[in-house]
Short mmCIF file of C-alpha atoms in Angstrom, two decimals:
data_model
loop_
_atom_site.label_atom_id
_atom_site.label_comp_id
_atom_site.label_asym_id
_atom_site.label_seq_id
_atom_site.Cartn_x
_atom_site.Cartn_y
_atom_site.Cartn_z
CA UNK A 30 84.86 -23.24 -69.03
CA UNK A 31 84.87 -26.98 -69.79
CA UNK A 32 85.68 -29.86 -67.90
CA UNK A 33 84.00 -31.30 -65.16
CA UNK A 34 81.60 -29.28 -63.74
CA UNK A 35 79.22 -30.34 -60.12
CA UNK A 36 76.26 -29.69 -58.88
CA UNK A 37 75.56 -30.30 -55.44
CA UNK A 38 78.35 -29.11 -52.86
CA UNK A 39 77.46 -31.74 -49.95
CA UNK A 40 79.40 -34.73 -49.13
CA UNK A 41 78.67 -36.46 -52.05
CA UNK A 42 79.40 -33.25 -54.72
CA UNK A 43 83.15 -32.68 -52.45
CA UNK A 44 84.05 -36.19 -52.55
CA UNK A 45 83.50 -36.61 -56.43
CA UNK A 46 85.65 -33.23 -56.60
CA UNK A 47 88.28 -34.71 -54.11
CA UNK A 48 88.90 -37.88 -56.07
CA UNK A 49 88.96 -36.40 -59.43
CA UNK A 50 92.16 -34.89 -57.91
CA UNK A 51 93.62 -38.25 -56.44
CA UNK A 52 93.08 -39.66 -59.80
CA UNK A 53 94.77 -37.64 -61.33
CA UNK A 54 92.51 -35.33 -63.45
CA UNK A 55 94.34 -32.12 -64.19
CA UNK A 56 91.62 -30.15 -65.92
CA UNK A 57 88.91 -27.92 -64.45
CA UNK A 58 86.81 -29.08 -61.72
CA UNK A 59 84.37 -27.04 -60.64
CA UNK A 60 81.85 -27.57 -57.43
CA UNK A 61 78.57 -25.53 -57.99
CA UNK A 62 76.40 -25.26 -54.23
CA UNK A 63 73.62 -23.55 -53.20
CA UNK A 64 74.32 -23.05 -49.82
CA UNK A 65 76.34 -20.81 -49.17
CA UNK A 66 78.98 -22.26 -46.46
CA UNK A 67 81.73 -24.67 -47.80
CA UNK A 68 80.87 -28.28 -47.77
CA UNK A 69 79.94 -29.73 -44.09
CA UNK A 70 78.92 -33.01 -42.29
CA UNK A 71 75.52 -33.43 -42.30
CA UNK A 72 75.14 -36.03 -39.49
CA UNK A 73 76.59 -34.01 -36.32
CA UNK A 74 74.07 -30.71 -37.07
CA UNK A 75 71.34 -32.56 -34.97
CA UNK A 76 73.79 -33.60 -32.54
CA UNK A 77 76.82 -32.52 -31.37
CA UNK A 78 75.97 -28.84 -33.65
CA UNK A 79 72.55 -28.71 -32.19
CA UNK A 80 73.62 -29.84 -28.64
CA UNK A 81 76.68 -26.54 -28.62
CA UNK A 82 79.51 -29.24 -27.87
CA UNK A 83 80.71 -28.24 -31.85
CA UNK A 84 82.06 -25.10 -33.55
CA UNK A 85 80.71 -24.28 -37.21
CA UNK A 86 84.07 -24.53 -38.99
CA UNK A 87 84.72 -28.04 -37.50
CA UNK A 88 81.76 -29.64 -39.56
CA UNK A 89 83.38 -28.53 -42.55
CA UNK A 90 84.43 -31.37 -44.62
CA UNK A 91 87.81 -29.85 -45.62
CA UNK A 92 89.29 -26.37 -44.29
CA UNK A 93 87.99 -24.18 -47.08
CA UNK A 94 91.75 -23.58 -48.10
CA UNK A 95 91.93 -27.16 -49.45
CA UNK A 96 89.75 -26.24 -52.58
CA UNK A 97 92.22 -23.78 -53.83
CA UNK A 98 95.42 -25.95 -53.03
CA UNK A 99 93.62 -28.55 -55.11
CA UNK A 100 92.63 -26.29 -58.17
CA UNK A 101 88.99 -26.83 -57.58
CA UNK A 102 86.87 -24.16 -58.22
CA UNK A 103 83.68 -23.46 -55.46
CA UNK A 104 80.67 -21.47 -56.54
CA UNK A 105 79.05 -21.26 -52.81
CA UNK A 106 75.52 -20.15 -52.99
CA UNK A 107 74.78 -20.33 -56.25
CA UNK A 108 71.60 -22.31 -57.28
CA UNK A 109 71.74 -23.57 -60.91
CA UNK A 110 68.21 -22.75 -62.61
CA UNK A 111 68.33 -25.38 -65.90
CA UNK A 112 70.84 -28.05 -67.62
CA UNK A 113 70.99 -27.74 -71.45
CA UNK A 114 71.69 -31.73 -71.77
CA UNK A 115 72.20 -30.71 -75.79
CA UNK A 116 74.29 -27.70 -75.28
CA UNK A 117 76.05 -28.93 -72.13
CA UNK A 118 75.33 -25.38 -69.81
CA UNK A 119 74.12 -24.92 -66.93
CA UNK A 120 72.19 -21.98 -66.13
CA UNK A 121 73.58 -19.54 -62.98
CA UNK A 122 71.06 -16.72 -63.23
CA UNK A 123 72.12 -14.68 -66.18
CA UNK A 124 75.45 -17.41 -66.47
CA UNK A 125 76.14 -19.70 -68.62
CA UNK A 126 78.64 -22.80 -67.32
CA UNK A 127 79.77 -25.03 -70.40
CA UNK A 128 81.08 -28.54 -68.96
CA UNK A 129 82.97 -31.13 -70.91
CA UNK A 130 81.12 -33.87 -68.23
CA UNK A 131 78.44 -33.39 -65.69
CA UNK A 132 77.92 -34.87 -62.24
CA UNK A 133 74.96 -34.37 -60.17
CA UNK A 134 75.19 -34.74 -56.65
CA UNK A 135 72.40 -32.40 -55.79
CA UNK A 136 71.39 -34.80 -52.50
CA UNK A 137 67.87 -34.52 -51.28
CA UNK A 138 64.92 -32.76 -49.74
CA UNK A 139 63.37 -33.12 -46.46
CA UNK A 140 59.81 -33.91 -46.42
CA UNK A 141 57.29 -30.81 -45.12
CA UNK A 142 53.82 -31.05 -43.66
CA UNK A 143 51.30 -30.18 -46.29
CA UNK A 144 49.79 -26.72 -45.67
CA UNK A 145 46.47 -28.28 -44.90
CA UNK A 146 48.20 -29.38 -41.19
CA UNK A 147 50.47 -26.88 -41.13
CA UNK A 148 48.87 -23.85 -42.22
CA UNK A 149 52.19 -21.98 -42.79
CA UNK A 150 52.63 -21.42 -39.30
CA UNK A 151 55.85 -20.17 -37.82
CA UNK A 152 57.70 -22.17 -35.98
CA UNK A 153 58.00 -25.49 -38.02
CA UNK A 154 61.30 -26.84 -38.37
CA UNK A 155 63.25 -29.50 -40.63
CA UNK A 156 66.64 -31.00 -39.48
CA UNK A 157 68.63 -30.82 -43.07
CA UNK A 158 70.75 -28.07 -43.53
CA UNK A 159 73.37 -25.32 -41.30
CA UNK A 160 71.20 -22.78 -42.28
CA UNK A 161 67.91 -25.74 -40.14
CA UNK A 162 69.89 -26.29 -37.36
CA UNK A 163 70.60 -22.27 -36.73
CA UNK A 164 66.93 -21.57 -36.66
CA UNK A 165 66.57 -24.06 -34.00
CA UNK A 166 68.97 -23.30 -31.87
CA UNK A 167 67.62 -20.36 -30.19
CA UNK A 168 64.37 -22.32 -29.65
CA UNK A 169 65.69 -25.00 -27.16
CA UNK A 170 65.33 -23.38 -24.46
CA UNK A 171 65.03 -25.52 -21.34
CA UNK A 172 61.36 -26.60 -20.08
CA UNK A 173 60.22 -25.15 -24.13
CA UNK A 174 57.63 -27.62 -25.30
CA UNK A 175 58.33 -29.36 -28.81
CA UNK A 176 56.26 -31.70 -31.20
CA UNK A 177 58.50 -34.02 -33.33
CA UNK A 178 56.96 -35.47 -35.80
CA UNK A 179 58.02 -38.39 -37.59
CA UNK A 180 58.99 -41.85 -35.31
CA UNK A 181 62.33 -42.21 -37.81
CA UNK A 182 66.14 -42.20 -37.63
CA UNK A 183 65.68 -38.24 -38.28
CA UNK A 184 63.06 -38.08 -35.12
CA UNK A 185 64.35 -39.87 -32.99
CA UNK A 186 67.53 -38.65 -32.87
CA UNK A 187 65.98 -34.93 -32.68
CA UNK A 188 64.03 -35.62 -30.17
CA UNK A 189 67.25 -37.35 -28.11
CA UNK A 190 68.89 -34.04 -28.37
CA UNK A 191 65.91 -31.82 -27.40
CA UNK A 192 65.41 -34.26 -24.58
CA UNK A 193 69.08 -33.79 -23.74
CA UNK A 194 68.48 -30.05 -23.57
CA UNK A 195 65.96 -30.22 -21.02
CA UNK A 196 62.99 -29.45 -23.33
CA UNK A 197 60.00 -31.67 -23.29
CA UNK A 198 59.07 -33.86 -26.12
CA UNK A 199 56.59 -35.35 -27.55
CA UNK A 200 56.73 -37.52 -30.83
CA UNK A 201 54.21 -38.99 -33.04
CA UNK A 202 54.34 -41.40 -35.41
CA UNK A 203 51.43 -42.24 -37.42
CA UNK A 204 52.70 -45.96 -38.02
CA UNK A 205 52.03 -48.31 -35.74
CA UNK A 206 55.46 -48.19 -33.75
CA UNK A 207 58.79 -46.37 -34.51
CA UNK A 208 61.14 -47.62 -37.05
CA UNK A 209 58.93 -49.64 -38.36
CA UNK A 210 60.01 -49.45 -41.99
CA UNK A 211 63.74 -49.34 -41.14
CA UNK A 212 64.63 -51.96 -38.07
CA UNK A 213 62.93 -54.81 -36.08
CA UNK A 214 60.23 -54.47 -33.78
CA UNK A 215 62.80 -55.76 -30.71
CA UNK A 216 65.41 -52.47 -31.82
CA UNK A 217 62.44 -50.84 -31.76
CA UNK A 218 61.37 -51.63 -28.30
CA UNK A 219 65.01 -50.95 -26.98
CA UNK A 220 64.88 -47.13 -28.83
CA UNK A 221 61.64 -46.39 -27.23
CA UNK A 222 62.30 -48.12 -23.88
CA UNK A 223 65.44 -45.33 -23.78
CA UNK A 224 63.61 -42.43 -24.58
CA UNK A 225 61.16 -42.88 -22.44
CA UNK A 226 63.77 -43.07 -19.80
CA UNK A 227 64.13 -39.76 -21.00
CA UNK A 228 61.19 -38.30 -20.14
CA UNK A 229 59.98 -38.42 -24.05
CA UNK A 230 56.22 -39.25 -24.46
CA UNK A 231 56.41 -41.22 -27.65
CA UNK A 232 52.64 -41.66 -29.54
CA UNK A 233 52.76 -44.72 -31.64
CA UNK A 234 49.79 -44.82 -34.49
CA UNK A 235 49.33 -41.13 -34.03
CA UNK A 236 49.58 -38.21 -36.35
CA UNK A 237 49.39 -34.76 -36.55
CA UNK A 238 45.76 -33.68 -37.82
CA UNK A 239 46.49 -29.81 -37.77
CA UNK A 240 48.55 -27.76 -36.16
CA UNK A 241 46.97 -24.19 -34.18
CA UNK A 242 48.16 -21.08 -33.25
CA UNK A 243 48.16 -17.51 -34.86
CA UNK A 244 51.13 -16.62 -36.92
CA UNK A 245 52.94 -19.03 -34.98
CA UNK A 246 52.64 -22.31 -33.89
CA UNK A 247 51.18 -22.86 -30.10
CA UNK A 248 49.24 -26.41 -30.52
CA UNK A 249 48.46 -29.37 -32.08
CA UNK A 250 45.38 -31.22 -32.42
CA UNK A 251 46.39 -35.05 -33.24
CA UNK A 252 44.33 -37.86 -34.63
CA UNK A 253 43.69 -39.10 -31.89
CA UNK A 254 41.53 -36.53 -30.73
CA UNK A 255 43.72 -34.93 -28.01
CA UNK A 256 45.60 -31.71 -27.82
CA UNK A 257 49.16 -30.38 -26.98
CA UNK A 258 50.85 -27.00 -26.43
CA UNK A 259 53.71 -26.30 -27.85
CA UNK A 260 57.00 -23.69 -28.70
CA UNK A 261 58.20 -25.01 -31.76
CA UNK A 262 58.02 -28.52 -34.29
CA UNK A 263 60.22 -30.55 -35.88
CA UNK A 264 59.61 -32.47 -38.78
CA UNK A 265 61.57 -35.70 -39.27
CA UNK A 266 59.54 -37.44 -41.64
CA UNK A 267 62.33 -38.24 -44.05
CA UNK A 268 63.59 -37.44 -47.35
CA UNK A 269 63.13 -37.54 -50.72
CA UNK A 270 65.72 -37.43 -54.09
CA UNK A 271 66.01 -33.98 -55.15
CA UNK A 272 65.74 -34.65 -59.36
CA UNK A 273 63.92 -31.20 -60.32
CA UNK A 274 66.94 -30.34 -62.56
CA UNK A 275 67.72 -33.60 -63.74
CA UNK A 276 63.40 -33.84 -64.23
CA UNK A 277 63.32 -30.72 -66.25
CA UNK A 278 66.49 -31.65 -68.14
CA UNK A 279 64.99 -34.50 -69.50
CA UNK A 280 66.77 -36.82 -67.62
CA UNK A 281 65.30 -40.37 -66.23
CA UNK A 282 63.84 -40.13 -62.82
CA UNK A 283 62.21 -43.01 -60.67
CA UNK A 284 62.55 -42.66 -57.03
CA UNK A 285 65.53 -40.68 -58.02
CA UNK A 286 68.12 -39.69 -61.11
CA UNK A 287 68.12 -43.61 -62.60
CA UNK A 288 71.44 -44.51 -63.29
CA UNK A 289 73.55 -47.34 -64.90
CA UNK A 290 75.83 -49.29 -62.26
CA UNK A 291 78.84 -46.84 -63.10
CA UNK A 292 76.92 -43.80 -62.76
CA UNK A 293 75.83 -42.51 -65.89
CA UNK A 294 72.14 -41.18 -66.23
CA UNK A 295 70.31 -41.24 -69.38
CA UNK A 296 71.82 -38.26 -70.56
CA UNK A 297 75.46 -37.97 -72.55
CA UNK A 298 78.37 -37.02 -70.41
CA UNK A 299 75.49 -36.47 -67.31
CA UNK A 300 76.66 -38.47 -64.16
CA UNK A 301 75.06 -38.77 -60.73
CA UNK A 302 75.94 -40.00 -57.16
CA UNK A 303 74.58 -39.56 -53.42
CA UNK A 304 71.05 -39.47 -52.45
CA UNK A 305 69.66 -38.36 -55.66
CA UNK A 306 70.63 -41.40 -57.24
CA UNK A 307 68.19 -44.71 -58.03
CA UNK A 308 71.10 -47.37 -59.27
CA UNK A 309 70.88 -51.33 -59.94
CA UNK A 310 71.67 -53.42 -56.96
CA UNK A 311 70.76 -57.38 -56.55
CA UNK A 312 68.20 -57.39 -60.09
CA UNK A 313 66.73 -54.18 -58.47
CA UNK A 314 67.08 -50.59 -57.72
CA UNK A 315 67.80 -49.18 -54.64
CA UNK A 316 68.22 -45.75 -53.30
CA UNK A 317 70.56 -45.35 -50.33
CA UNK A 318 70.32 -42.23 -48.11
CA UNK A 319 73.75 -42.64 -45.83
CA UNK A 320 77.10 -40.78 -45.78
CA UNK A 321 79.00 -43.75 -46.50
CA UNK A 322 77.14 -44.00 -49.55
CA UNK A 323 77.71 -40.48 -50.37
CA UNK A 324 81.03 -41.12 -50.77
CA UNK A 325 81.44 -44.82 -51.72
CA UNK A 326 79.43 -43.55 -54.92
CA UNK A 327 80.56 -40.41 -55.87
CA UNK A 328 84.39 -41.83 -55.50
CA UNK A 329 83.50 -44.67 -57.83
CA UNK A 330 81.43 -42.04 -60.26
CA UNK A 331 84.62 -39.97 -60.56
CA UNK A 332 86.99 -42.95 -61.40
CA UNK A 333 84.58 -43.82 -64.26
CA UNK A 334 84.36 -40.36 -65.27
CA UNK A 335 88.07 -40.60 -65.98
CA UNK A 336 87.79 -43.93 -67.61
CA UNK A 337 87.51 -46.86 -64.94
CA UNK A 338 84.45 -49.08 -65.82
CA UNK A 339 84.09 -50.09 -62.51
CA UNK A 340 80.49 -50.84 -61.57
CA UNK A 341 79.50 -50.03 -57.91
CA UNK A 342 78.39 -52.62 -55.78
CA UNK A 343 77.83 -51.26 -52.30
CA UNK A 344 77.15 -53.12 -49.05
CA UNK A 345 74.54 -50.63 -47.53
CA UNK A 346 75.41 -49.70 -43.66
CA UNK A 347 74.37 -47.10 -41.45
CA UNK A 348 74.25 -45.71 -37.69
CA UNK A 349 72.56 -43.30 -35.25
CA UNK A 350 73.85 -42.46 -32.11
CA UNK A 351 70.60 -41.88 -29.36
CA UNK A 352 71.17 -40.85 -25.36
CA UNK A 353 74.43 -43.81 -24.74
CA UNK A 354 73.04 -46.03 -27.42
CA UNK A 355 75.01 -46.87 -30.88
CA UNK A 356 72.91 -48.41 -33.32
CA UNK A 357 74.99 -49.49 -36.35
CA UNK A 358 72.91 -51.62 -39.06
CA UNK A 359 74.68 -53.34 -41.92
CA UNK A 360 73.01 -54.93 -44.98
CA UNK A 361 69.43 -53.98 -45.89
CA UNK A 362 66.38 -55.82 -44.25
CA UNK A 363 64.15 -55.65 -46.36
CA UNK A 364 62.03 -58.66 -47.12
CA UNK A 365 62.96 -60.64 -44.17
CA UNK A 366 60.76 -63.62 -42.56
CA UNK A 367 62.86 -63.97 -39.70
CA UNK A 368 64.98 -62.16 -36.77
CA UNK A 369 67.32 -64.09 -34.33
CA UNK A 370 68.31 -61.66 -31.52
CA UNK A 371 71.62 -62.07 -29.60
CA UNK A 372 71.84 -60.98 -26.35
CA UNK A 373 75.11 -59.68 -23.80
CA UNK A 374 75.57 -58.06 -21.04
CA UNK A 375 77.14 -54.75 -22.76
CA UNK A 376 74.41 -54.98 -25.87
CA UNK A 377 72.56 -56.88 -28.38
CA UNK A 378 71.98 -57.56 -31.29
CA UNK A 379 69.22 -58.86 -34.46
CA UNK A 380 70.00 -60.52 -37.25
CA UNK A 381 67.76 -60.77 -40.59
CA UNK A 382 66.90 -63.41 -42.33
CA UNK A 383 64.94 -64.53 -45.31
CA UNK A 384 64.36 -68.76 -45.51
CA UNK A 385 68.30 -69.29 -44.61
CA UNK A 386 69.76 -66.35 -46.05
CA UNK A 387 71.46 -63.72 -43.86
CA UNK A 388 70.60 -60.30 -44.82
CA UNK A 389 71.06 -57.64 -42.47
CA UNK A 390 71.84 -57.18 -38.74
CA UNK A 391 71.23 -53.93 -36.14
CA UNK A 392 73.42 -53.88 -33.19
CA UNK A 393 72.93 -51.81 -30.43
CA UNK A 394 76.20 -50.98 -28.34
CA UNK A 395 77.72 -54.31 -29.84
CA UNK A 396 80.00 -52.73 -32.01
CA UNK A 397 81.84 -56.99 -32.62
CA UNK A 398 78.44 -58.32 -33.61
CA UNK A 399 78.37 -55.27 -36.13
CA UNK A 400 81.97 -56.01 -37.58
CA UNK A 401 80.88 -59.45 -38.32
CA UNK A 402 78.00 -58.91 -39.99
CA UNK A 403 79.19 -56.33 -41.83
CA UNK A 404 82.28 -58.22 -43.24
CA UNK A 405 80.09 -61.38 -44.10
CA UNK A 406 78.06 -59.70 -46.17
CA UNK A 407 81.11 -58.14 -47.54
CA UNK A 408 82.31 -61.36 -48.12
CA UNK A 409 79.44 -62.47 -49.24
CA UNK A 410 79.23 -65.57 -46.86
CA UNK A 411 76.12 -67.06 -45.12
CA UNK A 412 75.51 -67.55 -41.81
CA UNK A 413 72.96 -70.34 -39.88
CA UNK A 414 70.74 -68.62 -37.36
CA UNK A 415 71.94 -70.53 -34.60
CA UNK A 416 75.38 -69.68 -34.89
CA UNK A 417 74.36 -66.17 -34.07
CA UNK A 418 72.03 -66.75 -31.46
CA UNK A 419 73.91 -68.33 -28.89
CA UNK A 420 75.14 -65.44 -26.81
CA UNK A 421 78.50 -67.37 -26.15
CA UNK A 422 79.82 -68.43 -29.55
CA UNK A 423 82.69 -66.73 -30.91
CA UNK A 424 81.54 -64.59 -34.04
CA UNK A 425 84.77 -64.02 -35.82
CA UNK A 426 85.11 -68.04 -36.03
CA UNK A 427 82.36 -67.45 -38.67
CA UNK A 428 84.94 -64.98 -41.00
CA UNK A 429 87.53 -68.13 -40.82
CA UNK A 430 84.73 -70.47 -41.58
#
C-alpha cells in the first residue's frame, strides 16, 4: 500500500486526512477506525444527540461521500492489533498495511470505575463514543433516577442534560468542590448555583464506595455513609491518552505518545496528534484534550509530514455549554496565585493570574471578555488586573494598547 496511512478516525485522524489533501499530497491516504460509523463530533453526543434535538448523520464530520471525492481511503471498524515500527505494518487481523509515514491519532479512553465499586454491574455508562450515547438513550426516561459520577466538564454537562430530561440527578465528586482542577472556585459556585436550580443534588467531597444491585445496578452506597437508588450511572471522571499501540510499538509514552514540537514521536516516519499526544509547550509538556486542539494539531502534523517544519504552538481554549450558560475558557490556569472577577449584568467573568502575568480567563455568557482574552494571549500581550476588573472599562482598548 504505501503512503500515509492513520490510525484513529475521530476528529483529529479526519482532519490530518483532510489537510493532506489541501496540501496537496497526491499519494495514498488512508484513515484506519475502529468504530464503525464515519468520523463524527464528539462534543454534541451528550447534548444536543443525547437530548433528540440531532439526527445521527448530522454529527458526521463530513458526508461520508467526501472521503471518496478526496481519494481517501476509510477502513471503518477495523481495530489495528500491532505497529511493526521496523517493518512499517500495521497489523488488521490477518492484514498487513505497509505505510510510507504513520500518524497516530488514536484519541483517548474514558476512565471506568474499578471493579471493586462497580462490580461489573449493568447499567454503568461512559459518555465517549455513538455507540455510549445509544446505550443511554433508552435509559432517560423521565422521573428515572441517575448517579453521575465525576464533578467535571464531562459530569456536569451529563448531568445538565439528564436534568433537562426530567430525570433526577445526583452527582458526586470526591474533591472538595466541582471543577476544582479545571476553573476557579467563583465559576465553580456559578455552575453549581445553576444546577441546583435544576433540581440536581450535587455532593461535593463525596465518592462512590460501591455500587449494589444484582446483575444490574439499583444503588449506591457513598463514602459518606448514605445510600441512593438508582436506574442507571454515568461515569464522567475524565480521560486518559490511549498509547497501547504506540506502548507496545516501542514508542515513547509519558502522559501520552511524547512528541517533538512538529509531531514526530520517537519512532521513524511515526507521527501523532489529538489527545494521545504529550508535546513541548512553555519549557514543559502539556496534553490538551479539546476539539480545537484536535485539529489545530493534526493540521500542523500533516503540513510537516509533507515537509513544513513548522513547530506548533497552540493557545489552549475550550467551552461547555450547561442549562443557558456558555462557559468558554482561554489560556491554561494552571499555577495561578490570583483571580480578578469581572462582573455585568448579562455575565462575568475571571481572569488568572500568576505575580502580574495574565494567564487564563473563564467567561460565563460574556462571550467579549472571552475574545479579549483569548486574542491577548494570542498576541502574547499582558494585561494589569485592574484593567479587567472594573466592570466599565472598555476591553478591546487593551488589543490597541
Amino acid at each position: 500500500m504505501g503512503g500515509i496511512l492513520i490510525i484513529g478516525a475521530g476528529q483529529a485522524g479526519a482532519s490530518l486526512a483532510q489537510k493532506l489533501r489541501a496540501e496537496g499530497y497526491g499519494g495514498d491516504v488512508t484513515l484506519v477506525g475502529d468504530e464503525p460509523v464515519p468520523p463524527y463530533e464528539r462534543p454534541p453526543l451528550s447534548k444536543a444527540y443525547l437530548l433528540g434535538e440531532m439526527e445521527k448523520e448530522r454529527l458526521y464530520l463530513r458526508p461520508p461521500s467526501i472521503y471518496d471525492d478526496k481519494d481517501i481511503k476509510l477502513l471503518l471498524g477495523t481495530p489495528v492489533d500491532t505497529i511493526d515500527v521496523l517493518k512499517k505494518s500495521v497489523m488488521v487481523g490477518v492484514d498487513s498495511l505497509c505505510y510510507d509515514q504513520l500518524a497516530l491519532a488514536v484519541g483517548s479512553l474514558p476512565n471506568r470505575l474499578p471493579h471493586a465499586m462497580s462490580r461489573d454491574l449493568a447499567g454503568i455508562h461512559t459518555v465517549r463514543t455513538l455507540a455510549d450515547i445509544d446505550r443511554i438513550r433508552p435509559r432517560c426516561r423521565q422521573g428515572a433516577q441517575v448517579l453521575v459520577v465525576g464533578g467535571g466538564y464531562i459530569g456536569l454537562e451529563a448531568a445538565a442534560v439528564a436534568a433537562k430530561l426530567g430525570l433526577k440527578v445526583t452527582l458526586v465528586e470526591l474533591a472538595q468542590r466541582i471543577l476544582s482542577r479545571v476553573a476557579a472556585s467563583e465559576t465553580a459556585d456559578v455552575i453549581r448555583a445553576e444546577h441546583q436550580a435544576h433540581g440536581v443534588d450535587i455532593r461535593e467531597g463525596v465518592g462512590v464506595e460501591c455500587l449494589t444491585g444484582d446483575g444490574r445496578v439499583t444503588g449506591a452506597k457513598l463514602t459518606d455513609g448514605s445510600t441512593i437508588d438508582l436506574d442507571f450511572v454515568i461515569v464522567g471522571t475524565g480521560i486518559r491518552p490511549d498509547t497501547r499501540l504506540a506502548e507496545a510499538a516501542g514508542i515513547d509514552c509519558d502522559n501520552g505518545i511524547l512528541v517533538d514540537g512538529f509531531g514526530r514521536t520517537s519512532a521513524e516516519d511515526v507521527w501523532a496528534a489529538g489527545d494521545c499526544t504529550c508535546f513541548p509547550y512553555n519549557g514543559n509538556r502539556l496534553r490538551l484534550e479539546s476539539v480545537q486542539n484536535a485539529i489545530d494539531q493534526a493540521e500542523a502534523v500533516a503540513a510537516n509530514m509533507l515537509g513544513a517544519q513548522s513547530p506548533y504552538v497552540p493557545v489552549p481554549w475550550f467551552w461547555s455549554d450547561q442549562y443557558d450558560l456558555k462557559l468558554q475558557i482561554a489560556g491554561l490556569s494552571t499555577g495561578n496565585d490570583r483571580v480578578v472577577s469581572r462582573v455585568s449584568e448579562k455575565g462575568r467573568s475571571h481572569w488568572y493570574f500568576k505575580g502580574e502575568r495574565f494567564l487564563a480567563v473563564d467567561a460565563i455568557n460574556a462571550p467579549r471578555d472571552y475574545m479579549v482574552g483569548k486574542r491577548l494571549l494570542e498576541m502574547a500581550r499582558n494585561v494589569e488586573p485592574a484593567q479587567v476588573q472594573d466592570p466599565d472599562a472598555d476591553l478591546k482598548a487593551l488589543l490597541k494598547a
